[in-house]
């Protein structure tokens, strides 16, 4: 299941890069970035 998710992610990144013509930045800490953004919006503590 994890490998399927990674394949979908690679496909999405490849498509986004083709559409925009730029390299998509890959987060090293996506969970932290998401929780920080939600906290900043007051949606979580």
PDB file of N, CA and C in Angstrom:
ATOM      1  N   UNK A   1       0.825  -1.191   0.000  1.00  0.00           N
ATOM      2  CA  UNK A   1       0.000   0.000   0.000  1.00  0.00           C
ATOM      3  C   UNK A   1       0.869   1.254   0.000  1.00  0.00           C
ATOM      4  N   UNK A   2       1.937   1.256   0.797  1.00  0.00           N
ATOM      5  CA  UNK A   2       2.832   2.413   0.808  1.00  0.00           C
ATOM      6  C   UNK A   2       3.476   2.623  -0.557  1.00  0.00           C
ATOM      7  N   UNK A   3       3.846   1.528  -1.210  1.00  0.00           N
ATOM      8  CA  UNK A   3       4.483   1.643  -2.524  1.00  0.00           C
ATOM      9  C   UNK A   3       3.509   2.213  -3.549  1.00  0.00           C
ATOM     10  N   UNK A   4       2.236   1.837  -3.448  1.00  0.00           N
ATOM     11  CA  UNK A   4       1.228   2.401  -4.349  1.00  0.00           C
ATOM     12  C   UNK A   4       1.100   3.903  -4.131  1.00  0.00           C
ATOM     13  N   UNK A   5       1.114   4.330  -2.880  1.00  0.00           N
ATOM     14  CA  UNK A   5       1.016   5.752  -2.563  1.00  0.00           C
ATOM     15  C   UNK A   5       2.226   6.506  -3.104  1.00  0.00           C
ATOM     16  N   UNK A   6       3.408   5.906  -2.976  1.00  0.00           N
ATOM     17  CA  UNK A   6       4.620   6.547  -3.489  1.00  0.00           C
ATOM     18  C   UNK A   6       4.573   6.664  -5.012  1.00  0.00           C
ATOM     19  N   UNK A   7       4.045   5.662  -5.676  1.00  0.00           N
ATOM     20  CA  UNK A   7       3.934   5.710  -7.134  1.00  0.00           C
ATOM     21  C   UNK A   7       2.972   6.814  -7.562  1.00  0.00           C
ATOM     22  N   UNK A   8       1.851   6.942  -6.875  1.00  0.00           N
ATOM     23  CA  UNK A   8       0.904   8.020  -7.169  1.00  0.00           C
ATOM     24  C   UNK A   8       1.569   9.373  -6.932  1.00  0.00           C
ATOM     25  N   UNK A   9       2.335   9.485  -5.863  1.00  0.00           N
ATOM     26  CA  UNK A   9       3.041  10.732  -5.557  1.00  0.00           C
ATOM     27  C   UNK A   9       4.034  11.079  -6.658  1.00  0.00           C
ATOM     28  N   UNK A  10       4.796  10.092  -7.115  1.00  0.00           N
ATOM     29  CA  UNK A  10       5.767  10.334  -8.193  1.00  0.00           C
ATOM     30  C   UNK A  10       5.060  10.783  -9.466  1.00  0.00           C
ATOM     31  N   UNK A  11       3.933  10.156  -9.768  1.00  0.00           N
ATOM     32  CA  UNK A  11       3.161  10.527 -10.948  1.00  0.00           C
ATOM     33  C   UNK A  11       2.666  11.965 -10.833  1.00  0.00           C
ATOM     34  N   UNK A  12       2.107  12.323  -9.690  1.00  0.00           N
ATOM     35  CA  UNK A  12       1.607  13.675  -9.453  1.00  0.00           C
ATOM     36  C   UNK A  12       2.730  14.702  -9.595  1.00  0.00           C
ATOM     37  N   UNK A  13       3.873  14.434  -8.979  1.00  0.00           N
ATOM     38  CA  UNK A  13       5.006  15.363  -9.038  1.00  0.00           C
ATOM     39  C   UNK A  13       5.459  15.530 -10.485  1.00  0.00           C
ATOM     40  N   UNK A  14       5.570  14.430 -11.201  1.00  0.00           N
ATOM     41  CA  UNK A  14       5.985  14.499 -12.604  1.00  0.00           C
ATOM     42  C   UNK A  14       5.029  15.321 -13.445  1.00  0.00           C
ATOM     43  N   UNK A  15       3.741  15.113 -13.257  1.00  0.00           N
ATOM     44  CA  UNK A  15       2.745  15.883 -14.004  1.00  0.00           C
ATOM     45  C   UNK A  15       2.798  17.365 -13.642  1.00  0.00           C
ATOM     46  N   UNK A  16       2.900  17.665 -12.354  1.00  0.00           N
ATOM     47  CA  UNK A  16       2.964  19.061 -11.912  1.00  0.00           C
ATOM     48  C   UNK A  16       4.192  19.750 -12.501  1.00  0.00           C
ATOM     49  N   UNK A  17       5.319  19.053 -12.539  1.00  0.00           N
ATOM     50  CA  UNK A  17       6.538  19.643 -13.089  1.00  0.00           C
ATOM     51  C   UNK A  17       6.415  19.858 -14.595  1.00  0.00           C
ATOM     52  N   UNK A  18       5.775  18.937 -15.292  1.00  0.00           N
ATOM     53  CA  UNK A  18       5.568  19.108 -16.730  1.00  0.00           C
ATOM     54  C   UNK A  18       4.652  20.288 -17.012  1.00  0.00           C
ATOM     55  N   UNK A  19       3.600  20.428 -16.235  1.00  0.00           N
ATOM     56  CA  UNK A  19       2.630  21.507 -16.447  1.00  0.00           C
ATOM     57  C   UNK A  19       3.239  22.867 -16.140  1.00  0.00           C
ATOM     58  N   UNK A  20       3.950  22.965 -15.017  1.00  0.00           N
ATOM     59  CA  UNK A  20       4.492  24.259 -14.594  1.00  0.00           C
ATOM     60  C   UNK A  20       5.848  24.570 -15.216  1.00  0.00           C
ATOM     61  N   UNK A  21       6.563  23.544 -15.660  1.00  0.00           N
ATOM     62  CA  UNK A  21       7.895  23.756 -16.206  1.00  0.00           C
ATOM     63  C   UNK A  21       8.939  24.048 -15.141  1.00  0.00           C
ATOM     64  N   UNK A  22       8.589  23.826 -13.889  1.00  0.00           N
ATOM     65  CA  UNK A  22       9.533  24.052 -12.791  1.00  0.00           C
ATOM     66  C   UNK A  22       9.594  22.814 -11.906  1.00  0.00           C
ATOM     67  N   UNK A  23      10.700  22.707 -11.183  1.00  0.00           N
ATOM     68  CA  UNK A  23      10.891  21.589 -10.255  1.00  0.00           C
ATOM     69  C   UNK A  23       9.998  21.802  -9.031  1.00  0.00           C
ATOM     70  N   UNK A  24       9.232  20.803  -8.662  1.00  0.00           N
ATOM     71  CA  UNK A  24       8.357  20.881  -7.495  1.00  0.00           C
ATOM     72  C   UNK A  24       9.179  20.620  -6.238  1.00  0.00           C
ATOM     73  N   UNK A  25       9.148  21.553  -5.281  1.00  0.00           N
ATOM     74  CA  UNK A  25       9.929  21.326  -4.062  1.00  0.00           C
ATOM     75  C   UNK A  25       9.335  20.168  -3.251  1.00  0.00           C
ATOM     76  N   UNK A  26      10.194  19.290  -2.792  1.00  0.00           N
ATOM     77  CA  UNK A  26       9.759  18.145  -1.999  1.00  0.00           C
ATOM     78  C   UNK A  26      10.097  18.423  -0.537  1.00  0.00           C
ATOM     79  N   UNK A  27       9.086  18.385   0.299  1.00  0.00           N
ATOM     80  CA  UNK A  27       9.269  18.669   1.720  1.00  0.00           C
ATOM     81  C   UNK A  27       9.995  17.527   2.417  1.00  0.00           C
ATOM     82  N   UNK A  28      10.895  17.886   3.319  1.00  0.00           N
ATOM     83  CA  UNK A  28      11.575  16.872   4.131  1.00  0.00           C
ATOM     84  C   UNK A  28      10.768  16.566   5.396  1.00  0.00           C
ATOM     85  N   UNK A  29       9.829  17.455   5.745  1.00  0.00           N
ATOM     86  CA  UNK A  29       9.008  17.270   6.949  1.00  0.00           C
ATOM     87  C   UNK A  29       7.562  17.679   6.647  1.00  0.00           C
ATOM     88  N   UNK A  30       6.870  16.924   5.776  1.00  0.00           N
ATOM     89  CA  UNK A  30       5.519  17.326   5.382  1.00  0.00           C
ATOM     90  C   UNK A  30       4.523  17.373   6.539  1.00  0.00           C
ATOM     91  N   UNK A  31       4.611  16.431   7.456  1.00  0.00           N
ATOM     92  CA  UNK A  31       3.668  16.415   8.586  1.00  0.00           C
ATOM     93  C   UNK A  31       3.792  17.699   9.401  1.00  0.00           C
ATOM     94  N   UNK A  32       5.029  18.124   9.681  1.00  0.00           N
ATOM     95  CA  UNK A  32       5.258  19.344  10.450  1.00  0.00           C
ATOM     96  C   UNK A  32       4.750  20.568   9.686  1.00  0.00           C
ATOM     97  N   UNK A  33       5.006  20.622   8.390  1.00  0.00           N
ATOM     98  CA  UNK A  33       4.538  21.758   7.595  1.00  0.00           C
ATOM     99  C   UNK A  33       3.014  21.840   7.613  1.00  0.00           C
ATOM    100  N   UNK A  34       2.356  20.705   7.510  1.00  0.00           N
ATOM    101  CA  UNK A  34       0.890  20.683   7.520  1.00  0.00           C
ATOM    102  C   UNK A  34       0.358  21.112   8.882  1.00  0.00           C
ATOM    103  N   UNK A  35       0.908  20.540   9.957  1.00  0.00           N
ATOM    104  CA  UNK A  35       0.412  20.906  11.293  1.00  0.00           C
ATOM    105  C   UNK A  35       0.727  22.363  11.621  1.00  0.00           C
ATOM    106  N   UNK A  36       1.883  22.862  11.186  1.00  0.00           N
ATOM    107  CA  UNK A  36       2.202  24.280  11.397  1.00  0.00           C
ATOM    108  C   UNK A  36       1.201  25.175  10.674  1.00  0.00           C
ATOM    109  N   UNK A  37       0.871  24.827   9.435  1.00  0.00           N
ATOM    110  CA  UNK A  37      -0.082  25.625   8.662  1.00  0.00           C
ATOM    111  C   UNK A  37      -1.467  25.594   9.306  1.00  0.00           C
ATOM    112  N   UNK A  38      -1.901  24.420   9.754  1.00  0.00           N
ATOM    113  CA  UNK A  38      -3.212  24.316  10.398  1.00  0.00           C
ATOM    114  C   UNK A  38      -3.244  25.083  11.716  1.00  0.00           C
ATOM    115  N   UNK A  39      -2.159  25.033  12.464  1.00  0.00           N
ATOM    116  CA  UNK A  39      -2.080  25.773  13.728  1.00  0.00           C
ATOM    117  C   UNK A  39      -2.106  27.275  13.466  1.00  0.00           C
ATOM    118  N   UNK A  40      -1.396  27.709  12.439  1.00  0.00           N
ATOM    119  CA  UNK A  40      -1.372  29.132  12.088  1.00  0.00           C
ATOM    120  C   UNK A  40      -2.773  29.633  11.733  1.00  0.00           C
ATOM    121  N   UNK A  41      -3.576  28.770  11.141  1.00  0.00           N
ATOM    122  CA  UNK A  41      -4.953  29.125  10.789  1.00  0.00           C
ATOM    123  C   UNK A  41      -5.917  28.960  11.964  1.00  0.00           C
ATOM    124  N   UNK A  42      -5.409  28.482  13.085  1.00  0.00           N
ATOM    125  CA  UNK A  42      -6.241  28.295  14.262  1.00  0.00           C
ATOM    126  C   UNK A  42      -7.119  27.059  14.205  1.00  0.00           C
ATOM    127  N   UNK A  43      -6.793  26.139  13.313  1.00  0.00           N
ATOM    128  CA  UNK A  43      -7.616  24.945  13.156  1.00  0.00           C
ATOM    129  C   UNK A  43      -7.203  23.824  14.101  1.00  0.00           C
ATOM    130  N   UNK A  44      -5.957  23.866  14.568  1.00  0.00           N
ATOM    131  CA  UNK A  44      -5.475  22.916  15.574  1.00  0.00           C
ATOM    132  C   UNK A  44      -4.582  23.664  16.547  1.00  0.00           C
ATOM    133  N   UNK A  45      -4.271  23.023  17.668  1.00  0.00           N
ATOM    134  CA  UNK A  45      -3.362  23.631  18.644  1.00  0.00           C
ATOM    135  C   UNK A  45      -2.053  22.917  18.644  1.00  0.00           C
TER     136      UNK A  45
END
